[in-house]
CSV table of C-alpha atoms in Angstrom, one decimal:
chain,number,residue,atom,x,y,z
A,15,GLY,CA,4.5,2.2,17.2
A,16,ASP,CA,2.6,-0.3,15.2
A,17,SER,CA,4.5,-2.5,12.8
A,18,VAL,CA,4.2,-5.5,10.5
A,19,THR,CA,6.9,-8.1,9.8
A,20,GLN,CA,6.6,-10.6,6.9
A,21,MET,CA,8.9,-13.2,5.7
A,22,GLU,CA,11.5,-12.2,3.2
A,23,GLY,CA,11.4,-13.3,-0.3
A,24,PRO,CA,11.7,-14.3,-2.9
A,25,VAL,CA,9.7,-17.4,-2.3
A,26,THR,CA,9.9,-19.9,-5.2
A,27,LEU,CA,7.5,-22.8,-5.6
A,28,SER,CA,6.4,-25.2,-8.2
A,29,GLU,CA,2.9,-25.1,-9.5
A,30,GLU,CA,0.3,-26.8,-7.3
A,31,ALA,CA,2.6,-26.5,-4.2
A,32,PHE,CA,1.2,-25.4,-0.9
A,33,LEU,CA,2.0,-21.7,0.0
A,34,THR,CA,2.5,-20.0,3.3
A,35,ILE,CA,3.7,-16.5,3.7
A,36,ASN,CA,4.2,-15.5,7.3
A,37,CYS,CA,3.0,-12.2,8.7
A,38,THR,CA,3.2,-11.0,12.3
A,39,TYR,CA,2.3,-7.6,13.7
A,40,THR,CA,2.7,-5.3,16.7
A,41,ALA,CA,-0.2,-3.0,17.5
A,42,THR,CA,-2.0,-1.3,20.3
A,43,GLY,CA,-5.6,-2.3,20.2
A,44,TYR,CA,-7.1,-4.6,17.6
A,45,PRO,CA,-6.5,-3.3,14.1
A,46,SER,CA,-7.9,-4.7,10.9
A,47,LEU,CA,-5.5,-6.8,9.0
A,48,PHE,CA,-5.0,-7.0,5.2
A,49,TRP,CA,-3.2,-8.8,2.5
A,50,TYR,CA,-2.6,-6.8,-0.7
A,51,VAL,CA,-1.2,-8.2,-3.9
A,52,GLN,CA,0.8,-6.4,-6.6
A,53,TYR,CA,1.0,-8.2,-10.0
A,54,PRO,CA,3.7,-7.3,-12.4
A,55,GLY,CA,3.0,-3.9,-13.9
A,56,GLU,CA,-0.1,-3.3,-11.9
A,57,GLY,CA,-1.2,-1.4,-8.8
A,58,LEU,CA,-1.8,-2.8,-5.3
A,59,GLN,CA,-5.0,-4.7,-5.0
A,60,LEU,CA,-6.7,-5.9,-1.8
A,61,LEU,CA,-6.6,-9.6,-1.7
A,62,LEU,CA,-8.4,-10.3,1.6
A,63,LYS,CA,-8.9,-8.8,5.0
A,64,ALA,CA,-10.0,-9.6,8.6
A,65,THR,CA,-11.4,-7.1,11.0
A,66,LYS,CA,-11.4,-9.0,14.3
A,67,ALA,CA,-9.8,-11.9,16.1
A,68,ASP,CA,-10.5,-15.3,14.7
A,69,ASP,CA,-11.9,-13.9,11.5
A,70,LYS,CA,-10.8,-15.7,8.4
A,71,GLY,CA,-10.4,-13.7,5.2
A,72,SER,CA,-10.5,-15.5,1.9
A,73,ASN,CA,-10.3,-14.8,-1.8
A,74,LYS,CA,-9.1,-16.5,-5.0
A,75,GLY,CA,-8.2,-19.6,-3.0
A,76,PHE,CA,-6.1,-17.7,-0.5
A,77,GLU,CA,-6.9,-17.6,3.2
A,78,ALA,CA,-5.6,-15.9,6.3
A,79,THR,CA,-6.8,-16.1,9.9
A,80,TYR,CA,-6.5,-13.2,12.4
A,81,ARG,CA,-4.7,-14.8,15.4
A,82,LYS,CA,-4.7,-12.5,18.3
A,83,GLU,CA,-2.8,-14.9,20.6
A,84,THR,CA,0.1,-15.1,18.2
A,85,THR,CA,-0.4,-11.7,16.6
A,86,SER,CA,-0.2,-13.3,13.2
A,87,PHE,CA,-2.1,-13.2,9.9
A,88,HIS,CA,-0.3,-15.8,7.7
A,89,LEU,CA,-1.4,-16.1,4.1
A,90,GLU,CA,-2.0,-19.6,2.8
A,91,LYS,CA,-3.1,-21.3,-0.5
A,92,GLY,CA,-3.4,-25.0,-1.0
A,93,SER,CA,-2.3,-25.1,-4.7
A,94,VAL,CA,-0.6,-22.2,-6.3
A,95,GLN,CA,-0.6,-21.4,-10.0
A,96,VAL,CA,1.8,-19.6,-12.2
A,97,SER,CA,-0.6,-16.7,-12.3
A,98,ASP,CA,-0.2,-16.2,-8.5
A,99,SER,CA,3.3,-14.9,-9.1
A,100,ALA,CA,3.3,-11.4,-7.6
A,101,VAL,CA,4.5,-9.4,-4.6
A,102,TYR,CA,2.3,-9.9,-1.5
A,103,PHE,CA,2.0,-7.3,1.2
A,104,CYS,CA,0.6,-7.7,4.7
A,105,ALA,CA,-0.7,-4.5,6.3
A,106,LEU,CA,-2.7,-3.3,9.3
A,107,ASP,CA,-5.0,-0.4,9.8
A,108,SER,CA,-3.7,2.1,12.3
A,109,ASN,CA,-5.9,5.1,12.7
A,110,TYR,CA,-5.5,7.1,9.5
A,111,GLN,CA,-3.0,4.9,7.7
A,112,LEU,CA,-2.1,1.5,6.6
A,113,ILE,CA,1.1,0.1,8.1
A,114,TRP,CA,2.9,-2.3,5.7
A,115,GLY,CA,5.3,-5.1,5.7
A,116,ALA,CA,8.2,-5.0,3.3
A,117,GLY,CA,6.5,-7.4,0.8
A,118,THR,CA,7.2,-10.9,-0.2
A,119,LYS,CA,7.9,-11.8,-3.9
A,120,LEU,CA,6.3,-15.0,-4.9
A,121,ILE,CA,7.6,-16.9,-8.0
A,122,ILE,CA,5.7,-19.9,-9.2
A,123,LYS,CA,7.4,-22.1,-11.7
A,124,PRO,CA,5.4,-24.4,-14.1
B,4,GLY,CA,-13.5,7.1,-13.3
B,5,ALA,CA,-13.1,3.4,-13.3
B,6,GLY,CA,-10.2,3.5,-10.9
B,7,VAL,CA,-7.6,5.7,-9.3
B,8,SER,CA,-5.6,7.5,-11.9
B,9,GLN,CA,-2.1,8.9,-11.3
B,10,THR,CA,-0.2,11.1,-13.7
B,11,PRO,CA,2.5,11.0,-14.9
B,12,SER,CA,3.3,7.4,-14.6
B,13,ASN,CA,7.0,8.2,-14.8
B,14,LYS,CA,8.8,11.4,-14.0
B,15,VAL,CA,12.6,12.1,-14.3
B,16,THR,CA,13.7,15.4,-12.9
B,17,GLU,CA,17.0,17.1,-12.0
B,18,LYS,CA,18.1,17.6,-8.4
B,19,GLY,CA,16.7,20.9,-7.1
B,20,LYS,CA,13.7,21.1,-9.4
B,21,TYR,CA,10.1,21.3,-8.4
B,22,VAL,CA,7.6,18.5,-9.3
B,23,GLU,CA,3.9,17.9,-9.1
B,24,LEU,CA,2.3,14.5,-9.0
B,25,ARG,CA,-1.4,14.2,-9.7
B,26,CYS,CA,-4.0,11.8,-8.3
B,27,ASP,CA,-7.5,11.5,-9.6
B,28,PRO,CA,-9.5,9.3,-7.2
B,29,ILE,CA,-12.5,7.2,-7.8
B,30,SER,CA,-15.6,9.4,-8.1
B,31,GLY,CA,-17.4,9.8,-4.8
B,32,HIS,CA,-14.5,8.7,-2.6
B,33,THR,CA,-14.1,11.2,0.2
B,34,ALA,CA,-10.9,9.7,1.6
B,35,LEU,CA,-7.6,10.0,-0.2
B,36,TYR,CA,-4.1,8.8,0.8
B,37,TRP,CA,-0.6,9.4,-0.5
B,38,TYR,CA,2.1,6.8,0.2
B,39,ARG,CA,5.7,6.5,-0.9
B,40,GLN,CA,7.3,3.1,-1.8
B,41,SER,CA,11.0,2.7,-2.1
B,42,LEU,CA,12.5,-0.3,-3.8
B,43,GLY,CA,12.1,-3.5,-1.9
B,44,GLN,CA,10.0,-1.9,0.8
B,45,GLY,CA,6.4,-1.6,1.7
B,46,PRO,CA,4.5,1.7,1.2
B,47,GLU,CA,5.1,4.4,3.7
B,48,PHE,CA,2.3,6.7,4.7
B,49,LEU,CA,2.6,10.4,3.7
B,50,ILE,CA,-0.8,12.1,4.1
B,51,TYR,CA,-4.5,11.5,4.4
B,52,PHE,CA,-7.3,13.8,3.2
B,53,GLN,CA,-10.9,13.6,4.2
B,54,GLY,CA,-12.7,15.8,1.7
B,55,THR,CA,-10.7,19.0,1.1
B,56,GLY,CA,-8.8,18.9,4.4
B,57,ALA,CA,-5.6,17.1,5.3
B,58,ALA,CA,-6.7,15.1,8.3
B,59,ASP,CA,-3.2,13.7,8.9
B,60,ASP,CA,0.0,14.9,7.3
B,61,SER,CA,2.3,13.4,9.9
B,62,GLY,CA,4.0,11.2,7.3
B,63,LEU,CA,5.3,14.0,5.1
B,64,PRO,CA,9.1,13.8,5.6
B,65,ASN,CA,9.9,17.5,5.6
B,66,ASP,CA,8.6,20.9,4.5
B,67,ARG,CA,9.7,20.3,0.9
B,68,PHE,CA,6.6,18.1,0.6
B,69,PHE,CA,3.1,19.5,0.4
B,70,ALA,CA,-0.2,18.2,-0.9
B,71,VAL,CA,-3.5,19.8,-1.7
B,72,ARG,CA,-7.0,18.7,-2.6
B,73,PRO,CA,-8.8,22.0,-3.1
B,74,GLU,CA,-12.2,20.6,-4.3
B,75,GLY,CA,-12.2,17.3,-2.5
B,76,SER,CA,-11.5,15.3,-5.6
B,77,VAL,CA,-8.2,15.6,-7.4
B,78,SER,CA,-5.1,15.8,-5.3
B,79,THR,CA,-1.6,17.1,-6.1
B,80,LEU,CA,1.5,16.1,-4.3
B,81,LYS,CA,4.1,18.9,-4.6
B,82,ILE,CA,7.8,18.4,-3.9
B,83,GLN,CA,10.2,21.4,-3.9
B,84,ARG,CA,13.9,21.3,-4.3
B,85,THR,CA,13.9,17.6,-5.1
B,86,GLU,CA,16.7,15.5,-3.8
B,87,ARG,CA,18.0,12.1,-5.0
B,88,GLY,CA,16.6,10.5,-1.9
B,89,ASP,CA,13.1,11.5,-3.0
B,90,SER,CA,13.3,8.9,-5.8
B,91,ALA,CA,10.6,6.4,-5.2
B,92,VAL,CA,7.1,5.3,-6.4
B,93,TYR,CA,4.5,7.6,-5.1
B,94,LEU,CA,1.1,5.9,-4.6
B,95,CYS,CA,-2.3,7.3,-4.3
B,96,ALA,CA,-5.3,5.5,-2.9
B,97,SER,CA,-8.9,6.4,-2.3
B,98,SER,CA,-11.8,5.0,-0.3
B,99,LEU,CA,-15.5,5.6,0.2
B,100,ALA,CA,-15.0,6.8,3.8
B,101,GLY,CA,-12.2,7.2,6.4
B,102,PRO,CA,-10.2,4.3,7.8
B,103,GLY,CA,-11.5,1.8,10.2
B,104,GLY,CA,-11.0,-1.4,8.3
B,105,ASN,CA,-14.5,-1.5,6.8
B,106,THR,CA,-13.8,0.3,3.6
B,107,GLU,CA,-11.4,-0.9,0.9
B,108,ALA,CA,-8.6,1.5,-0.3
B,109,PHE,CA,-8.2,1.4,-4.0
B,110,PHE,CA,-4.7,2.2,-5.3
B,111,GLY,CA,-3.5,3.8,-8.4
B,112,GLN,CA,-0.5,2.4,-10.3
B,113,GLY,CA,1.8,5.0,-8.9
B,114,THR,CA,4.1,7.6,-10.2
B,115,ARG,CA,7.8,6.6,-10.4
B,116,LEU,CA,9.9,9.6,-9.6
B,117,THR,CA,13.5,9.6,-10.4
B,118,VAL,CA,15.7,12.5,-9.3
B,119,VAL,CA,19.0,12.6,-11.1
């Protein structure tokens, strides 16, 4: 069945560092791909999405490109801030449900 | 309402007891989803409602779990004869329409269920 694999955390970076969180997927067909973020004490929020190959989703300085050839949707940000500390989830849309990765905890130190 | 509301935010119950978890979706959202999230894992799909009907309940782990949405708005997830393995955060989400990648699912903050 469909699945999502993302890099294990925690990922610890200094403020202003470059961020990459890897996400790869296995799916039949061409699902939509998502990154969700969960800030401490809050619910899951959609960060960005891409609905077809080569689409780039972007929001709040984060970007991810839907790569069909490598079945990947890596999350990147050029300069992280302390406020980006959260858990990030990669997910894909499989019929009636979202299939999720295990989440990657990001810790940004000032 | 302004967002998806779930009550209670925390529930501690004894093994074998019955519990109900409530989800109040965003007004006008026809699609409603329940997920379960165990510590250190991503959410796991339980059930999807389109209106009043359960369009897909394939994620419910066994017949102790049941969910309803009688008027197409509020939904209740019911767990009978709770077991310690049921301990998790139960998440509810709603969206304007069904899945397909073109509508955003909005999540509540979840109910943390602890079975002791």
